[in-house]
PDB file of C-alpha atoms in Angstrom:
ATOM      1  CA  MET A   1      85.272 189.679  38.636  1.00 55.00           C
ATOM      2  CA  THR A   2      83.714 186.866  36.580  1.00 62.00           C
ATOM      3  CA  SER A   3      85.319 183.938  38.829  1.00 63.00           C
ATOM      4  CA  LYS A   4      83.970 185.905  41.818  1.00 63.00           C
ATOM      5  CA  LYS A   5      80.503 185.753  40.377  1.00 63.00           C
ATOM      6  CA  LEU A   6      80.942 182.171  39.497  1.00 61.00           C
ATOM      7  CA  SER A   7      82.009 181.141  43.066  1.00 63.00           C
ATOM      8  CA  LEU A   8      78.972 183.168  44.601  1.00 61.00           C
ATOM      9  CA  VAL A   9      76.507 181.053  42.059  1.00 60.00           C
ATOM     10  CA  ALA A  10      78.329 177.711  42.954  1.00 59.00           C
ATOM     11  CA  ILE A  11      78.058 178.575  46.744  1.00 67.00           C
ATOM     12  CA  ALA A  12      74.270 179.664  46.250  1.00 60.00           C
ATOM     13  CA  VAL A  13      73.524 176.328  44.384  1.00 58.00           C
ATOM     14  CA  ILE A  14      75.240 174.348  47.058  1.00 67.00           C
ATOM     15  CA  VAL A  15      73.421 176.011  50.035  1.00 60.00           C
ATOM     16  CA  THR A  16      69.920 175.685  48.213  1.00 61.00           C
ATOM     17  CA  GLY A  17      70.795 172.143  47.568  1.00 57.00           C
ATOM     18  CA  LEU A  18      71.579 171.305  51.307  1.00 54.00           C
ATOM     19  CA  VAL A  19      68.557 173.251  52.265  1.00 54.00           C
ATOM     20  CA  VAL A  20      66.311 171.373  50.025  1.00 51.00           C
ATOM     21  CA  LEU A  21      67.857 168.036  51.213  1.00 52.00           C
ATOM     22  CA  GLY A  22      67.613 168.858  54.726  1.00 55.00           C
ATOM     23  CA  ALA A  23      64.031 169.913  54.566  1.00 48.00           C
ATOM     24  CA  GLY A  24      63.108 166.330  53.009  1.00 49.00           C
ATOM     25  CA  MET A  25      65.064 164.344  55.793  1.00 47.00           C
ATOM     26  CA  GLY A  26      62.376 164.617  58.506  1.00 46.00           C
ATOM     27  CA  GLN A  27      59.266 164.087  56.311  1.00 43.00           C
ATOM     28  CA  SER A  28      60.127 160.654  54.979  1.00 40.00           C
ATOM     29  CA  THR A  29      61.117 157.536  56.488  1.00 43.00           C
ATOM     30  CA  PRO A  30      63.737 155.570  54.539  1.00 43.00           C
ATOM     31  CA  VAL A  31      62.852 152.239  53.351  1.00 42.00           C
ATOM     32  CA  GLY A  32      63.583 149.237  55.751  1.00 45.00           C
ATOM     33  CA  ARG A  33      63.429 151.936  58.623  1.00 48.00           C
ATOM     34  CA  LEU A  34      60.395 152.169  61.075  1.00 49.00           C
ATOM     35  CA  SER A  35      59.390 155.255  62.980  1.00 54.00           C
ATOM     36  CA  GLN A  36      59.156 154.692  66.639  1.00 56.00           C
ATOM     37  CA  ASN A  37      55.251 154.771  66.480  1.00 57.00           C
ATOM     38  CA  GLN A  38      55.551 152.116  63.738  1.00 58.00           C
ATOM     39  CA  VAL A  39      57.650 149.876  65.904  1.00 54.00           C
ATOM     40  CA  MET A  40      55.645 150.198  68.718  1.00 53.00           C
ATOM     41  CA  ALA A  41      52.488 149.023  66.750  1.00 56.00           C
ATOM     42  CA  GLN A  42      54.514 146.143  65.202  1.00 58.00           C
ATOM     43  CA  ALA A  43      55.775 145.006  68.648  1.00 58.00           C
ATOM     44  CA  LEU A  44      52.266 144.979  69.983  1.00 51.00           C
ATOM     45  CA  ARG A  45      51.035 143.166  67.058  1.00 66.00           C
ATOM     46  CA  THR A  46      53.829 140.552  67.050  1.00 72.00           C
ATOM     47  CA  GLN A  47      53.585 139.354  70.715  1.00 80.00           C
ATOM     48  CA  ASP A  48      51.367 136.826  69.970  1.00 87.00           C
ATOM     49  CA  LEU A  49      51.766 135.914  66.306  1.00 93.00           C
ATOM     50  CA  TRP A  50      54.265 133.102  67.399  1.00 95.00           C
ATOM     51  CA  ARG A  51      51.221 131.176  68.569  1.00 95.00           C
ATOM     52  CA  GLN A  52      49.934 131.133  64.879  1.00 95.00           C
ATOM     53  CA  VAL A  53      53.300 129.630  63.697  1.00 97.00           C
ATOM     54  CA  TYR A  54      52.872 126.698  66.314  1.00 98.00           C
ATOM     55  CA  GLN A  55      49.090 126.308  65.361  1.00 97.00           C
ATOM     56  CA  GLN A  56      50.158 125.836  61.639  1.00 97.00           C
ATOM     57  CA  MET A  57      53.476 123.995  62.384  1.00 98.00           C
ATOM     58  CA  PRO A  58      53.069 122.057  65.839  1.00 97.00           C
ATOM     59  CA  ASP A  59      56.184 119.934  65.102  1.00 97.00           C
ATOM     60  CA  LEU A  60      58.409 123.173  65.378  1.00 98.00           C
ATOM     61  CA  PRO A  61      60.498 122.912  68.507  1.00 98.00           C
ATOM     62  CA  LEU A  62      59.261 125.257  71.150  1.00 98.00           C
ATOM     63  CA  GLU A  63      62.653 125.957  72.876  1.00 98.00           C
ATOM     64  CA  ASN A  64      60.768 127.413  75.755  1.00 97.00           C
ATOM     65  CA  GLN A  65      62.783 125.848  78.515  1.00 98.00           C
ATOM     66  CA  TYR A  66      64.765 128.955  79.593  1.00 98.00           C
ATOM     67  CA  VAL A  67      64.223 130.707  82.973  1.00 98.00           C
ATOM     68  CA  ASN A  68      63.409 134.153  83.124  1.00 97.00           C
ATOM     69  CA  GLN A  69      66.050 136.210  85.216  1.00 96.00           C
ATOM     70  CA  GLN A  70      63.389 138.262  87.055  1.00 96.00           C
ATOM     71  CA  SER A  71      60.828 135.591  88.085  1.00 97.00           C
ATOM     72  CA  GLY A  72      63.224 132.468  88.424  1.00 97.00           C
ATOM     73  CA  LYS A  73      60.742 130.467  86.540  1.00 97.00           C
ATOM     74  CA  VAL A  74      60.340 128.965  82.951  1.00 97.00           C
ATOM     75  CA  ASP A  75      59.067 131.578  80.655  1.00 96.00           C
ATOM     76  CA  PRO A  76      56.615 129.340  78.466  1.00 96.00           C
ATOM     77  CA  ASP A  77      55.908 132.284  76.185  1.00 95.00           C
ATOM     78  CA  ASN A  78      59.547 133.059  75.332  1.00 96.00           C
ATOM     79  CA  THR A  79      59.606 130.332  72.421  1.00 97.00           C
ATOM     80  CA  LEU A  80      61.898 129.855  69.334  1.00 98.00           C
ATOM     81  CA  ALA A  81      59.257 131.360  67.009  1.00 98.00           C
ATOM     82  CA  SER A  82      58.731 134.450  69.181  1.00 97.00           C
ATOM     83  CA  ARG A  83      62.692 135.143  68.956  1.00 97.00           C
ATOM     84  CA  LEU A  84      62.845 134.416  65.593  1.00 98.00           C
ATOM     85  CA  ILE A  85      60.129 137.101  64.674  1.00 97.00           C
ATOM     86  CA  ARG A  86      61.751 139.509  67.026  1.00 97.00           C
ATOM     87  CA  TYR A  87      65.216 138.919  65.753  1.00 98.00           C
ATOM     88  CA  HIS A  88      64.148 139.270  62.060  1.00 98.00           C
ATOM     89  CA  MET A  89      61.997 142.399  62.708  1.00 96.00           C
ATOM     90  CA  PHE A  90      63.524 144.304  65.577  1.00 96.00           C
ATOM     91  CA  VAL A  91      67.253 143.270  65.549  1.00 97.00           C
ATOM     92  CA  LYS A  92      67.752 143.030  61.717  1.00 97.00           C
ATOM     93  CA  GLY A  93      64.862 145.559  60.763  1.00 97.00           C
ATOM     94  CA  ARG A  94      63.826 143.098  57.931  1.00 97.00           C
ATOM     95  CA  PRO A  95      60.155 143.524  56.657  1.00 96.00           C
ATOM     96  CA  PRO A  96      58.218 140.555  57.707  1.00 96.00           C
ATOM     97  CA  ASN A  97      56.112 140.033  54.506  1.00 94.00           C
ATOM     98  CA  PHE A  98      58.603 139.028  52.129  1.00 96.00           C
ATOM     99  CA  ARG A  99      60.082 135.554  51.609  1.00 97.00           C
ATOM    100  CA  LEU A 100      63.465 136.356  50.537  1.00 98.00           C
ATOM    101  CA  ASP A 101      64.134 138.299  54.010  1.00 98.00           C
ATOM    102  CA  TRP A 102      62.853 135.363  55.946  1.00 98.00           C
ATOM    103  CA  LYS A 103      65.372 133.117  53.980  1.00 98.00           C
ATOM    104  CA  LEU A 104      67.953 135.675  54.991  1.00 98.00           C
ATOM    105  CA  THR A 105      67.127 135.490  58.580  1.00 98.00           C
ATOM    106  CA  ILE A 106      67.007 131.565  58.319  1.00 98.00           C
ATOM    107  CA  ALA A 107      70.508 131.645  56.712  1.00 98.00           C
ATOM    108  CA  ASP A 108      71.796 133.915  59.597  1.00 98.00           C
ATOM    109  CA  TYR A 109      70.752 130.994  61.964  1.00 98.00           C
ATOM    110  CA  LEU A 110      72.460 128.498  59.861  1.00 98.00           C
ATOM    111  CA  GLY A 111      75.782 130.423  59.755  1.00 97.00           C
ATOM    112  CA  GLU A 112      75.563 131.272  56.229  1.00 97.00           C
ATOM    113  CA  ASN A 113      74.742 134.742  56.026  1.00 97.00           C
ATOM    114  CA  GLU A 114      75.187 137.385  58.706  1.00 97.00           C
ATOM    115  CA  LEU A 115      76.617 136.614  62.294  1.00 97.00           C
ATOM    116  CA  ILE A 116      74.039 136.620  65.113  1.00 97.00           C
ATOM    117  CA  GLU A 117      75.463 138.676  67.802  1.00 96.00           C
ATOM    118  CA  GLU A 118      74.913 137.334  71.318  1.00 96.00           C
ATOM    119  CA  GLY A 119      74.425 140.845  72.937  1.00 96.00           C
ATOM    120  CA  VAL A 120      71.435 141.814  71.097  1.00 97.00           C
ATOM    121  CA  TYR A 121      69.738 138.367  70.524  1.00 98.00           C
ATOM    122  CA  PRO A 122      66.188 138.385  71.895  1.00 97.00           C
ATOM    123  CA  GLY A 123      65.764 136.788  75.221  1.00 96.00           C
ATOM    124  CA  GLY A 124      69.546 137.197  75.864  1.00 95.00           C
ATOM    125  CA  ASP A 125      68.818 139.961  78.282  1.00 95.00           C
ATOM    126  CA  THR A 126      65.788 138.558  79.948  1.00 96.00           C
ATOM    127  CA  LEU A 127      66.569 134.966  80.481  1.00 97.00           C
ATOM    128  CA  ARG A 128      69.434 133.437  82.578  1.00 97.00           C
ATOM    129  CA  GLU A 129      70.874 131.611  79.479  1.00 97.00           C
ATOM    130  CA  ASN A 130      71.054 133.054  76.311  1.00 98.00           C
ATOM    131  CA  PRO A 131      68.956 130.804  73.875  1.00 98.00           C
ATOM    132  CA  ILE A 132      71.145 131.743  70.688  1.00 98.00           C
ATOM    133  CA  ALA A 133      72.974 128.255  70.781  1.00 98.00           C
ATOM    134  CA  GLY A 134      69.803 126.418  71.240  1.00 98.00           C
ATOM    135  CA  ASP A 135      67.925 128.287  68.703  1.00 98.00           C
ATOM    136  CA  ARG A 136      70.646 127.821  65.971  1.00 98.00           C
ATOM    137  CA  ALA A 137      70.745 124.186  66.750  1.00 98.00           C
ATOM    138  CA  ALA A 138      66.930 123.839  66.389  1.00 98.00           C
ATOM    139  CA  ILE A 139      66.791 125.524  63.163  1.00 98.00           C
ATOM    140  CA  GLN A 140      69.859 123.582  61.994  1.00 98.00           C
ATOM    141  CA  ARG A 141      67.964 120.346  62.944  1.00 98.00           C
ATOM    142  CA  LEU A 142      65.072 120.994  60.653  1.00 98.00           C
ATOM    143  CA  THR A 143      64.980 119.848  56.994  1.00 98.00           C
ATOM    144  CA  ARG A 144      65.121 121.794  53.925  1.00 98.00           C
ATOM    145  CA  SER A 145      61.439 121.283  53.578  1.00 98.00           C
ATOM    146  CA  GLN A 146      60.511 122.219  57.085  1.00 98.00           C
ATOM    147  CA  ARG A 147      62.517 125.444  56.801  1.00 98.00           C
ATOM    148  CA  ASN A 148      60.811 126.165  53.547  1.00 98.00           C
ATOM    149  CA  ALA A 149      57.486 125.534  55.415  1.00 98.00           C
ATOM    150  CA  LEU A 150      58.464 127.735  58.439  1.00 98.00           C
ATOM    151  CA  ILE A 151      59.338 130.533  55.968  1.00 98.00           C
ATOM    152  CA  GLN A 152      56.133 130.258  54.163  1.00 97.00           C
ATOM    153  CA  THR A 153      54.112 130.009  57.205  1.00 97.00           C
ATOM    154  CA  LEU A 154      55.920 133.243  58.531  1.00 97.00           C
ATOM    155  CA  VAL A 155      55.033 135.115  55.331  1.00 97.00           C
ATOM    156  CA  ASN A 156      51.503 133.720  55.314  1.00 96.00           C
ATOM    157  CA  ILE A 157      50.891 135.166  58.809  1.00 94.00           C
ATOM    158  CA  PHE A 158      52.323 138.587  58.174  1.00 92.00           C
ATOM    159  CA  ASN A 159      50.974 138.910  54.539  1.00 90.00           C
ATOM    160  CA  PRO A 160      47.673 136.762  54.582  1.00 87.00           C
ATOM    161  CA  ASN A 161      47.220 137.856  50.814  1.00 85.00           C
ATOM    162  CA  ALA A 162      50.589 135.992  49.787  1.00 75.00           C
ATOM    163  CA  ALA A 163      49.107 132.672  50.075  1.00 69.00           C
ATOM    164  CA  GLN A 164      46.017 133.627  47.998  1.00 71.00           C
ATOM    165  CA  GLU A 165      47.966 135.379  45.338  1.00 67.00           C
ATOM    166  CA  ALA A 166      50.460 132.655  45.092  1.00 62.00           C
ATOM    167  CA  ALA A 167      47.934 129.847  44.597  1.00 61.00           C
ATOM    168  CA  PRO A 168      46.457 131.184  41.359  1.00 61.00           C
ATOM    169  CA  LEU A 169      49.845 131.873  39.955  1.00 53.00           C
ATOM    170  CA  ARG A 170      50.894 128.018  40.551  1.00 58.00           C
ATOM    171  CA  ARG A 171      47.459 126.893  38.916  1.00 58.00           C
ATOM    172  CA  GLU A 172      48.138 129.184  36.122  1.00 58.00           C
ATOM    173  CA  THR A 173      51.622 127.905  35.796  1.00 55.00           C
ATOM    174  CA  ARG A 174      50.462 124.081  35.551  1.00 57.00           C
ATOM    175  CA  GLN A 175      48.077 124.940  32.783  1.00 62.00           C
ATOM    176  CA  LEU A 176      50.625 126.901  30.758  1.00 62.00           C
ATOM    177  CA  THR A 177      53.264 123.843  30.753  1.00 63.00           C
ATOM    178  CA  PRO A 178      51.949 120.943  28.766  1.00 62.00           C
ATOM    179  CA  ALA A 179      52.628 117.441  30.323  1.00 63.00           C
ATOM    180  CA  PRO A 180      54.862 115.368  28.044  1.00 62.00           C
ATOM    181  CA  ASN A 181      53.175 112.326  26.426  1.00 64.00           C
ATOM    182  CA  PRO A 182      55.113 109.183  27.678  1.00 62.00           C
ATOM    183  CA  THR A 183      53.767 107.112  24.879  1.00 68.00           C
ATOM    184  CA  SER A 184      55.147 109.287  22.052  1.00 70.00           C
ATOM    185  CA  VAL A 185      58.507 108.197  20.559  1.00 75.00           C
ATOM    186  CA  PRO A 186      60.776 110.835  19.123  1.00 75.00           C
ATOM    187  CA  THR A 187      60.948 110.534  15.411  1.00 78.00           C
ATOM    188  CA  LEU A 188      64.372 109.835  13.795  1.00 81.00           C
ATOM    189  CA  PRO A 189      65.854 112.470  11.400  1.00 80.00           C
ATOM    190  CA  GLN A 190      65.134 111.788   7.742  1.00 82.00           C
ATOM    191  CA  PRO A 191      67.062 112.775   4.717  1.00 84.00           C
ATOM    192  CA  GLY A 192      66.103 116.443   3.846  1.00 79.00           C
ATOM    193  CA  ASP A 193      65.005 117.483   7.403  1.00 78.00           C
ATOM    194  CA  ALA A 194      67.672 120.131   7.387  1.00 76.00           C
ATOM    195  CA  GLN A 195      66.255 121.702   4.429  1.00 75.00           C
ATOM    196  CA  ARG A 196      63.051 122.688   6.374  1.00 72.00           C
ATOM    197  CA  LEU A 197      65.329 124.695   8.913  1.00 73.00           C
ATOM    198  CA  ARG A 198      65.973 127.441   6.209  1.00 70.00           C
ATOM    199  CA  LEU A 199      63.888 130.175   5.716  1.00 60.00           C
TER     200      LEU A 199
END
């Protein structure tokens, strides 16, 4: 009789746990996942953010020579920056306000992180030619400092407070580290110096 009671208690605990877990599923959004409304709001917000990238980095390649399938004309608004942003946010689902996530995306373009799938790449379904090869080549032609500037520009656009927060931190760091005095010559060890090391 005792084992029967224990099995009933175990079943009750399991059922209760499943009910509690199931009830919480619809209430919260997992980290890194966006609800459909959030995705729509982000899509509307990101449509023209690529323009800010080119305002801050006019030397970044546009890569906007691709022809739209429906209109048969070159789509000047379908740029490298716009596709980079869409790939980062909507294909990979990465948050746009963190530097590390943008570094991962750039690493994807360099072939050093995750494989970029042609079938889901932005512009692949709307342009006559999938722009993935040209975009990867354009990112690979950038120097390391240009890639870092692109990453910082994207972080600053999506998180304007990041630039303001980073600037005081850099100033504080400089003040904390004393500059070495180039005219001072290190002294040579003298007899008895080791005695000073004892407590």
